[in-house]
Coordinates of C-alpha atoms in Angstrom, one line a residue:
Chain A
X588 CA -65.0 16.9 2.7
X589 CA -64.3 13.8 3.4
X590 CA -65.2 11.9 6.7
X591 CA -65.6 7.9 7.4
X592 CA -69.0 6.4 7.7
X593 CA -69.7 3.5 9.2
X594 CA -65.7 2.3 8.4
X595 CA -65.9 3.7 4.6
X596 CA -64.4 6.9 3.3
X597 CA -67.4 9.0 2.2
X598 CA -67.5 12.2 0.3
X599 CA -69.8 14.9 1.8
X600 CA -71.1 18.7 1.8
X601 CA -68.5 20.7 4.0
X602 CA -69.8 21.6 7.3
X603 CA -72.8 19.0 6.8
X604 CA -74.8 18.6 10.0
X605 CA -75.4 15.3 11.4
X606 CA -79.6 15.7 10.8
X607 CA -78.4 16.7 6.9
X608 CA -76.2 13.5 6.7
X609 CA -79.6 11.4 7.7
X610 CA -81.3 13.1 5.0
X611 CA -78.8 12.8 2.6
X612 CA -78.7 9.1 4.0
X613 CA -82.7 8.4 3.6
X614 CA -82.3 7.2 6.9
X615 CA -85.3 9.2 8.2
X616 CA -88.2 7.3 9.2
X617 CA -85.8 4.1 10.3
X618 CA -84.7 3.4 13.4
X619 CA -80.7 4.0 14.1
X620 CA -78.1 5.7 16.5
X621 CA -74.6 7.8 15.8
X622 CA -71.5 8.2 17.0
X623 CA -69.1 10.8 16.2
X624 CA -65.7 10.2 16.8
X625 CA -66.6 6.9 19.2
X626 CA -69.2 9.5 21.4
X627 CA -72.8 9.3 21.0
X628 CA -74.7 12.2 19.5
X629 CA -78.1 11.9 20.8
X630 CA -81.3 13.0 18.4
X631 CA -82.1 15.8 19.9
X632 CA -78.8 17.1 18.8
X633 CA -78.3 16.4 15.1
X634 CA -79.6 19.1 13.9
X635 CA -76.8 21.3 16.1
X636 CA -73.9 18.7 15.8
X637 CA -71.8 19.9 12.6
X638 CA -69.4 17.2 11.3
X639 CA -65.8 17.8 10.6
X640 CA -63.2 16.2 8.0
X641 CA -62.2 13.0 8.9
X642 CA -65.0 12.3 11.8
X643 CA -65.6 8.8 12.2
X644 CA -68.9 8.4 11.8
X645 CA -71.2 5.4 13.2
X646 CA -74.4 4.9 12.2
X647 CA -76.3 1.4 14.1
X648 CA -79.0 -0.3 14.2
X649 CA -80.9 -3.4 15.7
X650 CA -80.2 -6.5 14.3
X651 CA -80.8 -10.5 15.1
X652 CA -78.4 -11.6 17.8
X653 CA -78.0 -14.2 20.9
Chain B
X423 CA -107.2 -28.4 49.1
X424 CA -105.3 -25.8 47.6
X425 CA -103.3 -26.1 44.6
X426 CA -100.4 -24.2 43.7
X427 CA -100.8 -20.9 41.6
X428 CA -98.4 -20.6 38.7
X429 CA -99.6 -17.3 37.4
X430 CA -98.6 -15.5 40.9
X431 CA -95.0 -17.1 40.4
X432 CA -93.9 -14.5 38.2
X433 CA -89.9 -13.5 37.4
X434 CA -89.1 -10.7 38.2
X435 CA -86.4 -8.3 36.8
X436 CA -85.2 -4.4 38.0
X437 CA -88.7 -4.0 39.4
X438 CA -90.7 -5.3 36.3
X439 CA -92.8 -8.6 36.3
X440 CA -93.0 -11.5 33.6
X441 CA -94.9 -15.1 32.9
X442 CA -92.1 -16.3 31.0
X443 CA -89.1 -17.4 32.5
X444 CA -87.3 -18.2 28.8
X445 CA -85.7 -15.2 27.7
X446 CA -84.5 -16.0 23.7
X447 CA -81.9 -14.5 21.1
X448 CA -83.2 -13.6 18.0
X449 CA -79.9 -15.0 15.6
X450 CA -79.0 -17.5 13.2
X451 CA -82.9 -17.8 12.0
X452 CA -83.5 -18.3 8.5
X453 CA -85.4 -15.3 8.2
X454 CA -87.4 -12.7 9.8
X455 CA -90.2 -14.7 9.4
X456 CA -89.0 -17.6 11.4
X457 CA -87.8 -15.5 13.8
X458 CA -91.1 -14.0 14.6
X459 CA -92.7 -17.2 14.8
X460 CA -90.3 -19.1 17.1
X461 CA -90.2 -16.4 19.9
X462 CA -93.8 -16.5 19.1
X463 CA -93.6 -20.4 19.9
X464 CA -91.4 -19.5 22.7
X465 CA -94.0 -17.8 25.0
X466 CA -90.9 -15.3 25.9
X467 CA -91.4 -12.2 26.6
X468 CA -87.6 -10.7 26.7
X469 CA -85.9 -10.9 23.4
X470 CA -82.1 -9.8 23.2
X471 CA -80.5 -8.1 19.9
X472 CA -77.4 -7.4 19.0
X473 CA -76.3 -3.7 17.8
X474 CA -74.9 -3.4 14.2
X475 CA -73.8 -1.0 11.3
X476 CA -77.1 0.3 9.4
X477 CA -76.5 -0.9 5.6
X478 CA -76.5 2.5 4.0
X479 CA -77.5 2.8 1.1
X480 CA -78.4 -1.5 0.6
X481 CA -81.9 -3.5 1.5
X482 CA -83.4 -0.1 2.7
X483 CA -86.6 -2.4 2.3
X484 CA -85.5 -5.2 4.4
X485 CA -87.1 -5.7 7.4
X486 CA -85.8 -4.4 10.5
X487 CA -85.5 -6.5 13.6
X488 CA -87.5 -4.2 15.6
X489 CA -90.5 -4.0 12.7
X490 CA -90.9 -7.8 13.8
X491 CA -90.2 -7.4 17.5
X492 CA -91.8 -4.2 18.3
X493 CA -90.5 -3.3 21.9
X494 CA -94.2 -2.0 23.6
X495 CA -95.3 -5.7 22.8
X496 CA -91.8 -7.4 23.9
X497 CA -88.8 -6.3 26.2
X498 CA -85.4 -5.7 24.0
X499 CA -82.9 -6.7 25.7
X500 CA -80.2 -5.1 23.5
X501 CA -76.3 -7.1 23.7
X502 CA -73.0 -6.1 23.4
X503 CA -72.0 -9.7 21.7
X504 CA -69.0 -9.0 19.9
X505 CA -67.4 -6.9 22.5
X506 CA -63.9 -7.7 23.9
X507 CA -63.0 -5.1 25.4
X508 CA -64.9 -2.2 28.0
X509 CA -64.7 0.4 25.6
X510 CA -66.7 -1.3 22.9
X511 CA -69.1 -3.2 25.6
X512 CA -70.0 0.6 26.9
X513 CA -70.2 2.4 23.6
X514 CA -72.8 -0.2 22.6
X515 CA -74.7 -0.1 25.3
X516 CA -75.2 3.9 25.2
X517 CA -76.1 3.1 21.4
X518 CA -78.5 0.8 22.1
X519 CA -80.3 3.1 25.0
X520 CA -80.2 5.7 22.4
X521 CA -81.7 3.7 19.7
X522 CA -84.4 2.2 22.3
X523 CA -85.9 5.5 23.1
X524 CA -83.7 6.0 26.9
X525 CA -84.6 1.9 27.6
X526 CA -81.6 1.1 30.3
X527 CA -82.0 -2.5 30.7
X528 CA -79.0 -4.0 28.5
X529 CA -76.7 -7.8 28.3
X530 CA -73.9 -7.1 29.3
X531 CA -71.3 -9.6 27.7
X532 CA -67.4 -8.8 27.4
X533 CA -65.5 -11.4 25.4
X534 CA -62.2 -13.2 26.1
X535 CA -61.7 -15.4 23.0
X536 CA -63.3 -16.2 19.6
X537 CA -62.3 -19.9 20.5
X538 CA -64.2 -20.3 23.3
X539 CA -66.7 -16.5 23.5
X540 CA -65.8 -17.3 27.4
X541 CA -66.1 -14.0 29.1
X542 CA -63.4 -11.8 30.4
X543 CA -64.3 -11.6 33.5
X544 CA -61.7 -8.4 34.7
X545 CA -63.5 -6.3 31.5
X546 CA -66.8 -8.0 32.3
X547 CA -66.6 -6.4 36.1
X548 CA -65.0 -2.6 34.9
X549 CA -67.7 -2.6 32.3
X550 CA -70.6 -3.6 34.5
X551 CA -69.4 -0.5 37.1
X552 CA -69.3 1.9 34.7
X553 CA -72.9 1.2 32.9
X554 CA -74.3 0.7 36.6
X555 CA -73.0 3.9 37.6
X556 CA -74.5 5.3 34.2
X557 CA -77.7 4.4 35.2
X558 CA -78.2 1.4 32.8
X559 CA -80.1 -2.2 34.3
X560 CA -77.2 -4.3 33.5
X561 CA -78.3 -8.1 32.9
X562 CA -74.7 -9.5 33.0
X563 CA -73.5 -12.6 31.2
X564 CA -70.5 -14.4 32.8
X565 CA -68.6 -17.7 33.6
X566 CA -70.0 -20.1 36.3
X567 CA -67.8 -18.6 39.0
X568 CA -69.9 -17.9 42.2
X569 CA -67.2 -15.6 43.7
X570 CA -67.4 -13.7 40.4
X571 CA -71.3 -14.1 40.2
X572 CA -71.2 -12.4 44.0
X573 CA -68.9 -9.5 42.8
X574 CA -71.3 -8.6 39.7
X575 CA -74.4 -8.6 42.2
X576 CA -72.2 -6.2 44.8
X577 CA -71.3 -4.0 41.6
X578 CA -75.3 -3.9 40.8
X579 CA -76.3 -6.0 38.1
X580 CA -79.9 -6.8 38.0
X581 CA -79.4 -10.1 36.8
X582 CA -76.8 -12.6 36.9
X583 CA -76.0 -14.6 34.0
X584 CA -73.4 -17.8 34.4
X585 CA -73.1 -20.0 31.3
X586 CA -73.7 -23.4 30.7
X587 CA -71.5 -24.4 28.5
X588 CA -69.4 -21.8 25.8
X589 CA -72.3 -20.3 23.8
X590 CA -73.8 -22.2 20.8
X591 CA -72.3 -25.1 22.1
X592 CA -75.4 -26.5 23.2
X593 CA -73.1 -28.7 25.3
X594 CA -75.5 -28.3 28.4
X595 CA -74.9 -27.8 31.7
X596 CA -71.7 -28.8 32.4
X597 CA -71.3 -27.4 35.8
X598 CA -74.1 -27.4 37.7
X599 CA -72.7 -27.6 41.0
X600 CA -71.4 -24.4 40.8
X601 CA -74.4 -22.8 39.3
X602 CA -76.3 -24.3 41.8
X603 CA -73.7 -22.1 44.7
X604 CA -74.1 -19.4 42.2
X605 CA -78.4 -19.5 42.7
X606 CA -77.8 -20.4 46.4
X607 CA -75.7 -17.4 47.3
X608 CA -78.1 -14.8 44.9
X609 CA -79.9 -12.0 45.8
X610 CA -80.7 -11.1 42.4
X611 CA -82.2 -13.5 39.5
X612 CA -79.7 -16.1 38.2
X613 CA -80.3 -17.0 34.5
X614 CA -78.4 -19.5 32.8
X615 CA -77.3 -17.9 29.5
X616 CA -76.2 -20.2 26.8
X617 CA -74.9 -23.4 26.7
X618 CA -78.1 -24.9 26.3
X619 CA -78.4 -27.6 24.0
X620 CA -82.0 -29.3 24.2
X621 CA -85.1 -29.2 26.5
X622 CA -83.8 -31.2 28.7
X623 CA -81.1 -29.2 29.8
X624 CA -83.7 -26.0 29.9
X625 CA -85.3 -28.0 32.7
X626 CA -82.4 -28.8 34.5
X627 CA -81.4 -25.1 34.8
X628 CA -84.6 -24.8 35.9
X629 CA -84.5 -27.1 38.5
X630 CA -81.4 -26.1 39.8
X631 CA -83.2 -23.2 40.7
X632 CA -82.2 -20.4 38.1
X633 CA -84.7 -18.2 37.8
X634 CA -84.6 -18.1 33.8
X635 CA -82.7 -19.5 30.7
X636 CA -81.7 -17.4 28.0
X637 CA -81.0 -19.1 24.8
X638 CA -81.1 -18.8 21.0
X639 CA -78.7 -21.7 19.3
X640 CA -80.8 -24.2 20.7
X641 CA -83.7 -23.2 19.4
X642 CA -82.5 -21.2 16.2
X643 CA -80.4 -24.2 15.2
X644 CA -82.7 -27.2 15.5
X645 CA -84.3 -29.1 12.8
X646 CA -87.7 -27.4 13.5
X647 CA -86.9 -24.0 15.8
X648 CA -90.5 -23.8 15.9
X649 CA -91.2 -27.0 17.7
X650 CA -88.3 -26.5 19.6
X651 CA -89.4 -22.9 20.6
X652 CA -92.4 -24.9 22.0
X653 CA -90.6 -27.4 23.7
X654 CA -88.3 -25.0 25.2
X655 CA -91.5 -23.2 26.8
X656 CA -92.9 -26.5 28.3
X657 CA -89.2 -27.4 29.7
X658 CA -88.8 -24.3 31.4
X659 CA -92.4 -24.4 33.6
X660 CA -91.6 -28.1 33.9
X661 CA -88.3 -27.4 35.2
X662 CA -89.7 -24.6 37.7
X663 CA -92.3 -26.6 38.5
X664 CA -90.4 -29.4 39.7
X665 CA -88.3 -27.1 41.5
X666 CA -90.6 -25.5 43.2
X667 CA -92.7 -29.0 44.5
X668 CA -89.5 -29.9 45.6
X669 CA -87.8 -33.4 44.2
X670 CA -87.5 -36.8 46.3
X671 CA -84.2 -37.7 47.6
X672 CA -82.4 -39.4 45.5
X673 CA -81.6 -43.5 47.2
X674 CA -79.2 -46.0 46.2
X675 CA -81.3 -48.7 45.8
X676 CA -85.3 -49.3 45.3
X677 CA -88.4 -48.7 47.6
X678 CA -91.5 -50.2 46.4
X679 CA -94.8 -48.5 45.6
X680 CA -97.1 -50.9 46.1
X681 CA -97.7 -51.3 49.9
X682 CA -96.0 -54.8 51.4
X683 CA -98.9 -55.3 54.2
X684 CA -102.2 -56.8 52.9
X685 CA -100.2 -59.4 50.5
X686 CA -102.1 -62.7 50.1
X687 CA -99.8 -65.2 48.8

């Protein structure tokens, strides 16, 4: 299915969770946040949130900034 | 005779003590690298960040911000630079608390122009109520308005931020009358945020009586940000210093040093 990460169409597994897209991502280890749909999706509940087509998906970090 | 202890005049900010009194952005360096090493230079102990997409997928082995800033040494103070509108200002902030572990204190800055990055102050105000009422420690940047500074503090806003002059300008203080009614009316700290240009101007926020300067073009953009790191340091205690001792009045015309009586010609 697809959905749109981080502004980007991206194919993925229907039905993916959001702790499978950070695996999928290598993100794991790294330090990041996600949205769903402009709504945050704290840890604790990736592994419960399940993603549907066409979720817009944000996935942040820290970066160098005034 | 006693002399006056520095180290007990500490800043203070929602209930949490620091030395430093320069609060720096960590932007524009040329690299990590330099990056560590001015806020090193610095002596400040609350760096701000910005929030940004993760680059999935590209320089998985680049450095993150936070590898060279790691928040149980330093305070983040994460920003919502870039914002112009509420929405956007809030949804950044919740990103960063998530990203920081449940860490509530954030910089609040709502855009009204890429000209000019002055802040819209209406947004600035909705979007300062609804982070206070969501529990965040809201650090607010905003114009050098004292009835506007006053409303922030009413709303709850930790700190107070007027600019000096429109960020990365480094135009200096171009105001201080007004930032000296903002200070004057404060209950809360009043930080001059951006605008700065050279040490100079550090010290004369400082003796204005702000409480703090928070800065990063100034330092990020000099010849040597390292030096100037260091110099930015020794400007603000200077500056709070000589606020603190209290200045002469200033007089029209001279008054000599050197006693008159006792002359022998």
């Amino acid at each position: 299915m697809k959905i749109i990460l981080n502004g980007a169409p991206r194919e993925i597994a229907d039905g993916m969770r959001v702790s499978e897209l950070v695996e999928y991502l290598e993100l794991l280890g790294q330090r990041f946040a996600i949205e769903v749909n402009a709504e945050l999706v704290p840890r604790s509940r990736f592994a419960e949130h399940r993603l549907a087509v066409g979720d817009r998906v944000e996935i942040i970090q820290a970066v160098g900034g005034g | 005779m006693s002399t006056p202890a520095p180290t007990s005049d500490r800043l203070i900010i929602a209930g949490k003590d620091y030395g430093s009194r320069l609060l720096v952005g960590t932007g524009k360096y040329k690299d990590m690298d330099e990056t560590a090493r001015a806020i090193e230079a610095s002596g400040a102990e609350i760096v701000t960040i910005a929030v940004r997409r993760t680059n999935i997928g590209q320089n998985s082995d680049e450095p993150n911000i936070l590898d060279v800033l790691p928040p149980d040494r330093y305070t983040i103070l994460p920003n919502t630079a870039g914002c112009y509108d509420v929405d956007t200002a809030v949804r950044t902030c919740r990103l960063a608390r998530e990203l920081l572990d449940g860490h509530n204190l954030v910089k609040l800055e709502v855009l009204g122009d890429e000209k000019t990055l002055f802040p819209d102050v209406m947004a600035t105000l909705k979007a300062a109520e609804i982070l206070v009422k969501d529990g965040f420690e809201v650090m607010v940047y905003t114009n050098d308005d004292p009835i506007v500074a006053r409303e922030l503090e009413a709303i709850g806003c930790v700190a107070v931020m007027p600019l000096a002059a429109p960020i990365g300008s480094g135009l200096g203080i171009r105001n201080p009358l007004n930032i000296l009614t903002i200070v004057e009316n404060a209950k809360v700290p009043i930080l001059v945020d951006a605008g700065v240009g050279t040490a100079s101007d550090a010290a004369e926020a400082m003796e204005l009586g702000c409480d703090g300067v928070l800065m990063n073009t100034a330092i990020a953009a000099a010849k040597n940000p390292i030096l100037m790191a260091s110099a930015m340091r020794k400007a603000i205690e200077a500056g709070r210093e000589a606020f603190l001792a209290g200045r002469m009045p200033a007089k029209r015309f001279a008054s000599a040093s050197s006693p008159i009586e006792g002359l022998f010609f």
